[in-house]
Coordinates of C-alpha atoms (C1' of nucleotides) in Angstrom, one line a residue:
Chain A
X121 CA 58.6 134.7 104.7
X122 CA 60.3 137.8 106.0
X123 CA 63.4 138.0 107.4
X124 CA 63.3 138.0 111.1
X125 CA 64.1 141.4 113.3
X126 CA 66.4 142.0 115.9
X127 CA 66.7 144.7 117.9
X128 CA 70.5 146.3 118.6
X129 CA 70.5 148.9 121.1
X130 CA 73.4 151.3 121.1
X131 CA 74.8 152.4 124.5
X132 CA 78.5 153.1 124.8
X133 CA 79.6 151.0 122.3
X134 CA 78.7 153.2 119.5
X135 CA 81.2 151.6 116.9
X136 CA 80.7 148.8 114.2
X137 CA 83.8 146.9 114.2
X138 CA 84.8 144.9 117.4
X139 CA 81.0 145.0 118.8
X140 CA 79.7 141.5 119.9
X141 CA 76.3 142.3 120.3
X142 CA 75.7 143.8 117.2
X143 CA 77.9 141.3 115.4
X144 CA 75.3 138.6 117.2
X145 CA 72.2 140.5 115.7
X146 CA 73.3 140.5 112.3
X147 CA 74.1 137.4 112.0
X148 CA 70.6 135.8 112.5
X149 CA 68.1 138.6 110.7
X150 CA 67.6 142.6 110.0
X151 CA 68.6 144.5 112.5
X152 CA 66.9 147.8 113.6
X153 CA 69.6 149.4 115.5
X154 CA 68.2 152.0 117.5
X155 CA 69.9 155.2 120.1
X156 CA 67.7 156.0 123.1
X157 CA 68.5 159.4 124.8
X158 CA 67.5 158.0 128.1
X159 CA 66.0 161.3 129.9
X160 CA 66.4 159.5 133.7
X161 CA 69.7 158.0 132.7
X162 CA 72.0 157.9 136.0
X163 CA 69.9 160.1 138.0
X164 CA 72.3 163.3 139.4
X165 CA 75.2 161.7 136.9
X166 CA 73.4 162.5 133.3
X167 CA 76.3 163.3 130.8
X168 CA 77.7 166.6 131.2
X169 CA 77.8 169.1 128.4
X170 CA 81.1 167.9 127.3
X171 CA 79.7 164.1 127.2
X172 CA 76.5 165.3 125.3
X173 CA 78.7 167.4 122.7
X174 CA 80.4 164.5 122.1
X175 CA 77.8 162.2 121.8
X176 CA 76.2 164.4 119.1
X177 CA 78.7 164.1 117.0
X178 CA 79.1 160.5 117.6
X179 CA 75.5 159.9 116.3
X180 CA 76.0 161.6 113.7
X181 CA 79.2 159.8 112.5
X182 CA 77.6 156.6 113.4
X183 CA 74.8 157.5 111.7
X184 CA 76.4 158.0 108.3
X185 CA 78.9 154.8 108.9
X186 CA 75.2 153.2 109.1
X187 CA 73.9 154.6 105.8
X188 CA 71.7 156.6 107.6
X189 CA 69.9 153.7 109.6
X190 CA 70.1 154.8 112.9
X191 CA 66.7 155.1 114.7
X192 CA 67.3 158.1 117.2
X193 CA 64.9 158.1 120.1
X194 CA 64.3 159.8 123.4
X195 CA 62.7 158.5 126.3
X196 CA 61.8 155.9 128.8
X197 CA 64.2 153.0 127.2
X198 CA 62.1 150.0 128.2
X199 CA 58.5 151.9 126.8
X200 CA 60.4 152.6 123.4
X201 CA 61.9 148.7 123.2
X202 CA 58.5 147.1 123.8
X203 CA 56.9 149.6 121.0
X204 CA 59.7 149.0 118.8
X205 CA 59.2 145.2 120.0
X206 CA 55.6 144.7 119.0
X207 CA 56.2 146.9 115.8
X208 CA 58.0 144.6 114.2
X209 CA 57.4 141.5 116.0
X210 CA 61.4 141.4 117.2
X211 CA 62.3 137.7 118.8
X212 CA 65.2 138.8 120.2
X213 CA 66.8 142.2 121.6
X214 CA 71.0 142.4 121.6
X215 CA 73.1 145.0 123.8
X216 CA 76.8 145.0 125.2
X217 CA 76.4 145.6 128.9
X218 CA 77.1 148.6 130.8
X219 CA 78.2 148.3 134.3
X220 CA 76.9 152.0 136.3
X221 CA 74.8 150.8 138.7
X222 CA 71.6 153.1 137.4
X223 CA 72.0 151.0 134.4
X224 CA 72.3 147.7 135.4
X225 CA 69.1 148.2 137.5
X226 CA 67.2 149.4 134.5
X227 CA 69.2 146.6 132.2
X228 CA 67.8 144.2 134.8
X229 CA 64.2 145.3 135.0
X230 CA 64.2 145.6 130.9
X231 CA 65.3 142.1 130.7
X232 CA 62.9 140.5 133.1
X233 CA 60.0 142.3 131.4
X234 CA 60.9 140.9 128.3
X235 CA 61.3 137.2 129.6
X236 CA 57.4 137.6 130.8
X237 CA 57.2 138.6 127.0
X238 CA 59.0 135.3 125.7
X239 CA 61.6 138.0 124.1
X240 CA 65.0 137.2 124.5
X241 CA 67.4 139.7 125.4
X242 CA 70.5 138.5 125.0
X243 CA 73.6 140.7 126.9
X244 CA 77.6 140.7 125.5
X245 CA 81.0 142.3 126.9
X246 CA 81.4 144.7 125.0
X247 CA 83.3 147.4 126.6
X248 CA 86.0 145.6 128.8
X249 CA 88.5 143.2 129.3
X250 CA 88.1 141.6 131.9
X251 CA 84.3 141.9 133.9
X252 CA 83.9 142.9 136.9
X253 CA 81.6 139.6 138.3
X254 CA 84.3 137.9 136.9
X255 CA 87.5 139.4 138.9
X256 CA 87.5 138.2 142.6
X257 CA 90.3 137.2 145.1
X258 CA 90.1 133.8 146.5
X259 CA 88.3 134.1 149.1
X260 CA 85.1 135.8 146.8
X261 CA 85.3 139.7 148.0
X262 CA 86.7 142.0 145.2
X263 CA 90.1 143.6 145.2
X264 CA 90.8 146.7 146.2
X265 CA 94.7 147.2 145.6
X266 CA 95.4 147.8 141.9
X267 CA 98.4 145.4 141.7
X268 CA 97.0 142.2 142.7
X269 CA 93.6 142.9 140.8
X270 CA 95.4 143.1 137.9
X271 CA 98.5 141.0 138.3
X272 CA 96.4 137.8 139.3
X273 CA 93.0 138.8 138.6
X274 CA 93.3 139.9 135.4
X275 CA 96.5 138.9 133.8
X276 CA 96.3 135.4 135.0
X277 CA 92.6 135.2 134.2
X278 CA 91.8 134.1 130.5
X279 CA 93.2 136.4 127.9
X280 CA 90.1 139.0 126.9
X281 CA 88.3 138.8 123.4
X282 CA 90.2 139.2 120.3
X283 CA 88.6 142.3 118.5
X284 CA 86.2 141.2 116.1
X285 CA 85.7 142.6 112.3
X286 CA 82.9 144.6 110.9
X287 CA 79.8 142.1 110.5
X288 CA 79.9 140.8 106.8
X289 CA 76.1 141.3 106.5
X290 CA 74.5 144.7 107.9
X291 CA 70.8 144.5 106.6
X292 CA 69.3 147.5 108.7
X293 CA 65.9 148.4 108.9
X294 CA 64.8 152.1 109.3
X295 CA 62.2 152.6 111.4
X296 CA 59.9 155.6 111.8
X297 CA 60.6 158.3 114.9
X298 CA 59.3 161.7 116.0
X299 CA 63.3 162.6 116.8
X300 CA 66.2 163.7 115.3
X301 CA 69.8 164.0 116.5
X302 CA 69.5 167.8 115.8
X303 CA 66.0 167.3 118.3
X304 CA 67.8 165.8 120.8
X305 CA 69.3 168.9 121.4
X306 CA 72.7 167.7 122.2
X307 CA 74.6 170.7 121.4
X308 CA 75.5 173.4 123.8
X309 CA 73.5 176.8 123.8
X310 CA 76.0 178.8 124.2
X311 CA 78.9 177.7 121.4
X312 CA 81.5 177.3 123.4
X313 CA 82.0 174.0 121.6
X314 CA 83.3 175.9 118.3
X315 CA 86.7 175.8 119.3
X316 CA 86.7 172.2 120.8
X317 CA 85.9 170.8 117.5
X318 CA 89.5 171.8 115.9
X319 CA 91.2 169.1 118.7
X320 CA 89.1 166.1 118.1
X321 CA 87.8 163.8 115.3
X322 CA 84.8 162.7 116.6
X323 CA 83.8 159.0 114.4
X324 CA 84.5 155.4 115.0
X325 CA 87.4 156.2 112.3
X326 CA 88.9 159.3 114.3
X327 CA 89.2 157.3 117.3
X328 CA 91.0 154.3 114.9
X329 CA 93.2 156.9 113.6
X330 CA 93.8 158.6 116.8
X331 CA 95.4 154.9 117.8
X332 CA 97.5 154.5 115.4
X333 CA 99.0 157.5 115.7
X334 CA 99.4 156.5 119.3
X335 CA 100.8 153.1 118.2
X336 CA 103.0 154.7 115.4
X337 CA 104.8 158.0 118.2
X338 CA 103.6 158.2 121.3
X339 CA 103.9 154.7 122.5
X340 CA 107.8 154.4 121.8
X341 CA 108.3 156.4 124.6
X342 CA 104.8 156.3 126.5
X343 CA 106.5 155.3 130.5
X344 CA 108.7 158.0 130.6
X345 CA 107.3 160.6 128.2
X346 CA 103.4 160.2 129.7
X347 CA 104.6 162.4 132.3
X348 CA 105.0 165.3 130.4
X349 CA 102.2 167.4 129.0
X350 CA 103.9 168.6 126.1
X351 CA 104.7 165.6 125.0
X352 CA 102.6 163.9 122.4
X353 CA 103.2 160.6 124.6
X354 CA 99.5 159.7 125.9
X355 CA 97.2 158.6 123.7
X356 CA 93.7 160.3 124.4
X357 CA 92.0 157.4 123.7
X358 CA 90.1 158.2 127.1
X359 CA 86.6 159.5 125.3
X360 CA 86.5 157.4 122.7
X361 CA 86.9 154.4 124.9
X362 CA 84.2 155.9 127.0
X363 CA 81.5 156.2 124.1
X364 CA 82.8 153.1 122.6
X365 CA 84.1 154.3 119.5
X366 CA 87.0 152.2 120.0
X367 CA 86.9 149.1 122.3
X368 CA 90.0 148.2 124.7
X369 CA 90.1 144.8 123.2
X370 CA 91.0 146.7 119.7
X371 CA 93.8 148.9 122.0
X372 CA 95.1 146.2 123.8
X373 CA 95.8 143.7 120.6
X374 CA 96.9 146.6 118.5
X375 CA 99.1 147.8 121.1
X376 CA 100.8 144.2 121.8
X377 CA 101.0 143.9 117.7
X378 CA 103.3 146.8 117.2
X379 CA 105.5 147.4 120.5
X380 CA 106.5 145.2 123.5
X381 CA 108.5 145.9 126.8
X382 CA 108.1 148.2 129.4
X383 CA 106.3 150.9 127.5
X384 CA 103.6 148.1 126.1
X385 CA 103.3 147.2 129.6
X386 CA 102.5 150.3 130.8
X387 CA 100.3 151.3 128.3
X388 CA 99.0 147.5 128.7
X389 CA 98.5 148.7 132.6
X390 CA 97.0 151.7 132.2
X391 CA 93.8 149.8 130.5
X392 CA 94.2 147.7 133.7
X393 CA 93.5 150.5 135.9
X394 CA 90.3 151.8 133.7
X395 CA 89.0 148.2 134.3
X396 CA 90.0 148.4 137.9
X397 CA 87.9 151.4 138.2
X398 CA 85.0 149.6 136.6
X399 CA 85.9 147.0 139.2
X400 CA 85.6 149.2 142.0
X401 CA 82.5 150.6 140.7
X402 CA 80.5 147.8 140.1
X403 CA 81.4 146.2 143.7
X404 CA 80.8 149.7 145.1
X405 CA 78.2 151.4 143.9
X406 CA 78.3 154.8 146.4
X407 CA 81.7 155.2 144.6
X408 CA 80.6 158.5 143.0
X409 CA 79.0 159.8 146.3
X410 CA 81.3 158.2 149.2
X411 CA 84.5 158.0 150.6
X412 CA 85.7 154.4 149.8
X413 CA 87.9 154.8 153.0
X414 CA 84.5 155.9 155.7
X415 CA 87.3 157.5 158.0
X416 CA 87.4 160.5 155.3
X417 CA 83.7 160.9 156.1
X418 CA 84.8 163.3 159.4
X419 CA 87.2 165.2 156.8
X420 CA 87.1 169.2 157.7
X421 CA 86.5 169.9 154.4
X422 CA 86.0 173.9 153.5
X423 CA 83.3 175.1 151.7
X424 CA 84.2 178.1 149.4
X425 CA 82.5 179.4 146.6
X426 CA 85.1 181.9 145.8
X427 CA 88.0 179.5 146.0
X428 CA 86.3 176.7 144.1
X429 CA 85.1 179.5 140.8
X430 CA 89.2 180.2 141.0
X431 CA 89.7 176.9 140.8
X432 CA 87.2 175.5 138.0
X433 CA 88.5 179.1 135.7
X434 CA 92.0 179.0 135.9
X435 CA 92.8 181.4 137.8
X436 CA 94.7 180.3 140.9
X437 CA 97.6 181.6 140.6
X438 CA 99.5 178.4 140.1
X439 CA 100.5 178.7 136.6
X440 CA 100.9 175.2 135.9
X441 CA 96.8 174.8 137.9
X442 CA 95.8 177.1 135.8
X443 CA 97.3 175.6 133.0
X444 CA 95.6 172.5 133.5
X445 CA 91.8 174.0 134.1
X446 CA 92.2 176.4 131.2
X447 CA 92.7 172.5 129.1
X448 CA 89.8 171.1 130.2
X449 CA 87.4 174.1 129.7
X450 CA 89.1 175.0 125.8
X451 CA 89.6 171.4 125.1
X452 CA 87.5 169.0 126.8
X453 CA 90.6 166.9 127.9
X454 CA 93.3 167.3 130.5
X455 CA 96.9 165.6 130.5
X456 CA 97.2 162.7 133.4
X457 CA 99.6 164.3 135.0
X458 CA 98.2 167.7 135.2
X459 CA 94.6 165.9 136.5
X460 CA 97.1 165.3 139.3
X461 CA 98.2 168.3 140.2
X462 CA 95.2 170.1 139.6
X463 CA 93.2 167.3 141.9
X464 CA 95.7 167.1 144.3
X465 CA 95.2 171.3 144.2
X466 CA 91.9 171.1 144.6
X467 CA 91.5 168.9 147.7
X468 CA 94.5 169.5 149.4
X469 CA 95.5 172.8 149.1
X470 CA 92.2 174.5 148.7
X471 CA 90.6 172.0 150.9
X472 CA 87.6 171.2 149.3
X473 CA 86.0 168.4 149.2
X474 CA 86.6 166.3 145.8
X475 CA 83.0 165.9 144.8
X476 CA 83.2 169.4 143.7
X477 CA 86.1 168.3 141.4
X478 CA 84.5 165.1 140.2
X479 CA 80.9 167.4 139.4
X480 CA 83.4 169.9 137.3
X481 CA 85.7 167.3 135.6
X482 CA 82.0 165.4 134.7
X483 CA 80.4 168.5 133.4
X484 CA 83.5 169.2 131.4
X485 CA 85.2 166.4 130.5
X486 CA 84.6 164.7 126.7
X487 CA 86.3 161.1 128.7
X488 CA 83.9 161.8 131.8
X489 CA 83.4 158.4 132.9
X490 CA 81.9 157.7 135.5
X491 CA 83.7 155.1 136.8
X492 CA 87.4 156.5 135.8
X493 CA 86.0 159.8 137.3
X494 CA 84.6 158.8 140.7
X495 CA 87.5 156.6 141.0
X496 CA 90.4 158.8 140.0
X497 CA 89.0 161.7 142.5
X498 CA 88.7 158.9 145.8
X499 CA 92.4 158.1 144.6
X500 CA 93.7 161.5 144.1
X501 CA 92.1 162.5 147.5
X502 CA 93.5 159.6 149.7
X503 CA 90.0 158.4 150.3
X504 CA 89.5 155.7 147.3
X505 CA 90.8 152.0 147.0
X506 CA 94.6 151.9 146.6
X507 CA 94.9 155.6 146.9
X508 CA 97.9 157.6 147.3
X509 CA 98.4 158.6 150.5
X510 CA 96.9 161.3 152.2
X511 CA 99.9 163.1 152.5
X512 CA 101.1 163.1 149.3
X513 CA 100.4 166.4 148.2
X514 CA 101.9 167.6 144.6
X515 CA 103.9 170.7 144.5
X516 CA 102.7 172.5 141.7
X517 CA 106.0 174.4 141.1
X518 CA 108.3 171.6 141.3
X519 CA 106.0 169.5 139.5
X520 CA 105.9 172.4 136.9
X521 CA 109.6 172.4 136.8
X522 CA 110.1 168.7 136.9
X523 CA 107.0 168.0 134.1
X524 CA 107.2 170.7 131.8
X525 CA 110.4 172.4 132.0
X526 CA 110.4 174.5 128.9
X527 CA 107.4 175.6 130.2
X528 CA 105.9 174.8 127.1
X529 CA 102.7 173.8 128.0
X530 CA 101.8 176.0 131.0
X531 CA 102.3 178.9 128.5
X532 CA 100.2 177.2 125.6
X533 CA 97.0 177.4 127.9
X534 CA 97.9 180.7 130.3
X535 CA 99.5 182.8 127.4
X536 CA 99.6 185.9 129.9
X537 CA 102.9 184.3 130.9
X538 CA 104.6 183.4 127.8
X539 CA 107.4 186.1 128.2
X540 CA 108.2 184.9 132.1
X541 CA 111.8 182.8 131.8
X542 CA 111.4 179.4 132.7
X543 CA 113.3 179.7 135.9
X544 CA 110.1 181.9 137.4
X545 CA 107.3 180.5 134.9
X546 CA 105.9 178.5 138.1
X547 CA 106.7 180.9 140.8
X548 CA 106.0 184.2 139.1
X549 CA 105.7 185.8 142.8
X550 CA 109.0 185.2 143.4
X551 CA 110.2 186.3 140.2
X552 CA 112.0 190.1 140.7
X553 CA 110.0 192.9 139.7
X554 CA 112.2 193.5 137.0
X555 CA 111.8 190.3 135.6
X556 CA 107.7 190.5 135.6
X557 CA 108.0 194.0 133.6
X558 CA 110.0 192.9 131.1
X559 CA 107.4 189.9 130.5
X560 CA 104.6 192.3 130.9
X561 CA 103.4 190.4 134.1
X562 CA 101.4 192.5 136.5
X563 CA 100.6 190.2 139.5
X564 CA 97.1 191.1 141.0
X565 CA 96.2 192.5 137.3
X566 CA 96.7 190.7 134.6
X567 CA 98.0 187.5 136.3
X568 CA 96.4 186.6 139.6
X569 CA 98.2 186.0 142.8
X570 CA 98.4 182.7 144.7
X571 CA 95.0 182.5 146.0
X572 CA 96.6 180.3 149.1
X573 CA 100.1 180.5 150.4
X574 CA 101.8 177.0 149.4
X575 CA 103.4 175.8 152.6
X576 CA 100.8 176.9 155.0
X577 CA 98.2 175.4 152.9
X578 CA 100.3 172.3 152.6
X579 CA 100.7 172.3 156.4
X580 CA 97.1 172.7 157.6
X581 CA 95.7 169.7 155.1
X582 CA 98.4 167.4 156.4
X583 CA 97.0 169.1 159.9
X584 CA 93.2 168.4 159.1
X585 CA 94.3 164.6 157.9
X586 CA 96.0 163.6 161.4
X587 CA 92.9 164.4 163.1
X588 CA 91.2 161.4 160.4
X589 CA 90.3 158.5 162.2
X590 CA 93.4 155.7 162.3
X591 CA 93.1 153.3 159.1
X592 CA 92.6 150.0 160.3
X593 CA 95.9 148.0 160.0
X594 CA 95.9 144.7 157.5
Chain B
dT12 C1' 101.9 158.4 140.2
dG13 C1' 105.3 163.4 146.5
dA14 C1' 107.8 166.6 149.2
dA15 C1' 110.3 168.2 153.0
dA16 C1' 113.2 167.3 156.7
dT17 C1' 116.9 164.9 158.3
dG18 C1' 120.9 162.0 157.9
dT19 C1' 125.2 160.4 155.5
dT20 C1' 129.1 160.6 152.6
dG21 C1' 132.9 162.3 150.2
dG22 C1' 135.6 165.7 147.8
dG23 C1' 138.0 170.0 148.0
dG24 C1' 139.6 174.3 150.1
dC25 C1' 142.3 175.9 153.6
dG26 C1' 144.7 176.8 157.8
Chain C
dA207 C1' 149.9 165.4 156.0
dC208 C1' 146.1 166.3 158.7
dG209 C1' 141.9 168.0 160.6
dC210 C1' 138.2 170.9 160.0
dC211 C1' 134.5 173.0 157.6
dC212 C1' 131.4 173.5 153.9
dC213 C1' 128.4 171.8 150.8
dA214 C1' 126.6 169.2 147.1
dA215 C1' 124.8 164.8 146.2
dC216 C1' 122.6 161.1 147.6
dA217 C1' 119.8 158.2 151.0
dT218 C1' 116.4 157.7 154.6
dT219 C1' 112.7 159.1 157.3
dT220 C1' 108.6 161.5 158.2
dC221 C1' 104.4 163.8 157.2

DNA sequence: TGAAATGTTGGGGCG
DNA sequence: ACGCCCCAACATTTC
């Protein structure tokens, strides 16, 4: 008799090692392991240019750590499953869960068809610590302050899964499909992915090797030296985590294996706050569309076109703004700190509204994450759960002087100022006119001038804010 | 995971 | 020796 079949979807957990669901399939018959390209996937949210470069080269890696068994498809997920399903007369169908609310309605409604079908679907943790069903205060509402929800609801919850090997026995099955990665059409139109591909190794084995580098350097000195953008300190494990090609399990054991005290910690907490995102996500689902906080929903927000281009090209004015946009659009990526600065830019000093920074960071971003994203913008705006307060608006000179002193990084991504001393590098309006010659700076020309004035700007969001409804005392 | 304004303190110059 | 002023350095408050 013929081995039985079992069906392994791939979502965002597009690795082999550490993946319980696929680990699960294998164990108990073939396994067709099939990608869908699901055309209605998250409505408004689909993956943004960067996601979908990303992902291309993700299948493709996977595909050749798979021997080339990777069934590609395209389409309505449940229509393909049940084809695929009666094909090969599959018992069983195995996926790690994913936890946007799009998917877990169309998770749900795949799963109930299949019960009417007496096919079992059967659902793993695969891409976090801690789930979100699982993390609730006492009293059976979720968290909403990052300390507590990870102090007591995670740390003194049951330790998560220890990362599991490769399964011993792969036997995949090939199946026949009308699609290709190259027809998925994946890949931007216009290349500007050419140069993007010189920063990142884009394979389950990149992101393994990206880690240990982490483990090996940048983790020795990862609370203090995060902060700085120069610094090899964080460990860009952001869009591999996101697609899966590594799993936090495999980043938190590794990490706690090699290092311990305050910089583990912190690196320890830093996973914390991804999963707090997916917390916050999963309890609230508007998270990507509405203020957390509904007193920011009578916000004066300004709506400018002209302001927000600026903005999304690097060309504010703000050297180390600029800096930090000019990142994410030649690399896909932007340091923590500098997301910051540039959010805190964004919606504070420009005064618009941070949707327009989440829809630009998810277009752009290869870590754009849905949850991380949404999140990060309701915190950096004051709006979100456990958000910084409203008026704590960064200065992006003295956090340019403070952050990257030598100026090194500012001048890596806006080369127009690599002459300008340090001392003016993040103020070049104030620097004396003698000064800008020398460096070959010519304000207005070939470096634009502030496109707001600092303090006013500063004044009239703190303005805008005390007209905000009261938050409602604890 | 802030910055600016305001308050306090203490050392040194100087009459 | 003393009081006064200045100001840097640090602390606290406020937005």
């Amino acid at each position: 008799m013929a081995e039985k079949v079992n069906i392994f979807w791939f979502r965002q957990d597009l690795r082999i090692a550490d993946n319980p669901a696929l680990t699960h399939a294998a164990e108990s018959g073939r396994v067709l392991a099939v990608y869908i390209l699901d055309q209605n996937d998250q409505g408004d949210h689909g993956p943004g240019a960067a996601s979908r470069w990303w992902l291309h080269h993700s299948l493709k890696a996977l595909n050749e750590s798979l021997q080339g068994q990777l069934n590609i498809f395209r389409g309505d997920p449940q229509t393909i499953l049940q084809d695929l399903q009666e094909k090969y007369g599959a018992s069983e169908i195995f996926w790690n869960r994913c936890y946007e609310p799009q998917s877990i309605e169309r998770d749900t409604a795949i799963k109930k068809f299949f019960q009417k079908q007496q096919v079992e679907v059967k659902s793993f943790n695969g891409s976090l610590l801690w789930e979100p069903m699982q993390v609730l205060k006492n009293d059976g509402t979720p968290y909403r302050v990052f300390t507590p929800y990870y102090r007591k609801g995670c740390l003194n919850a049951d330790a998560p899964r220890e990362p599991l090997p490769v399964p011993q026995k792969l036997n995949l099955l090939k199946s026949e499909s009308s699609e290709t990665l190259e027809s998925l059409g994946l890949l931007p139109k216009i290349r500007w992915d050419q140069k993007m591909e010189s920063y990142w190794e884009i394979s389950e084995a990149g992101g393994q090797q990206k880690m240990q580098e982490f483990f090996e350097h940048g983790l020795r000195d990862y609370k203090e030296g995060r902060n700085f953008p120069a610094k090899s300190c964080v460990s860009r494990l952001s869009p591999y985590l996101h697609q899966g090609q590594i799993s936090p399990n495999q980043a938190w054991y590794g990490a706690q294996a090699k290092h311990s005290g305050k910089n583990l910690d912190h690196f320890l907490s830093e996973l914390g706050w991804r999963e707090f995102s997916y917390s916050l996500l999963y309890h609230f689902p508007d998270l990507p569309s509405r203020n957390l906080q509904g007193r920011f929903d009578a916000f004066p927000w300004k709506e400018d076109s002209r302001l927000l281009e600026r903005w999304k090209r690097g060309q504010t004015g703000y050297p180390i703004v600029d800096a930090g946009m000019r990142e994410l659009w030649e690399t896909g990526y932007v340091h923590n700190r500098v997301r910051m600065i540039v959010g805190s830019f964004l919606v504070k000093n420009l005064l618009l509204h941070w949707k327009h920074g989440e829809r630009w960071f998810w277009d752009c971003l290869v870590d754009a994450d849905m949850a991380n994203n949404s999140a990060s913008w309701q915190w950096v705006a004051g709006c979100g759960a456990d958000a910084a307060p409203y008026f704590r608006i960064f200065n992006p000179v003295s956090q340019g002087q403070k952050f990257d002193p030598e100026g090194t990084y500012t001048k890596q991504f806006v080369p127009e100022l690599k002459d300008l001393p340090a001392k003016y590098l993040f103020s070049p309006w104030e620097a004396p006119d003698l000064v800008l010659k020398n460096a070959g700076v010519q304000l207005g020309e070939n470096y634009p001038h502030p496109i707001v004035p600092l303090r006013e700007s500063r004044e009239k969001a703190l303005e805008a804010f005390s007209m905000l409804p009261k938050a409602l005392s604890a």
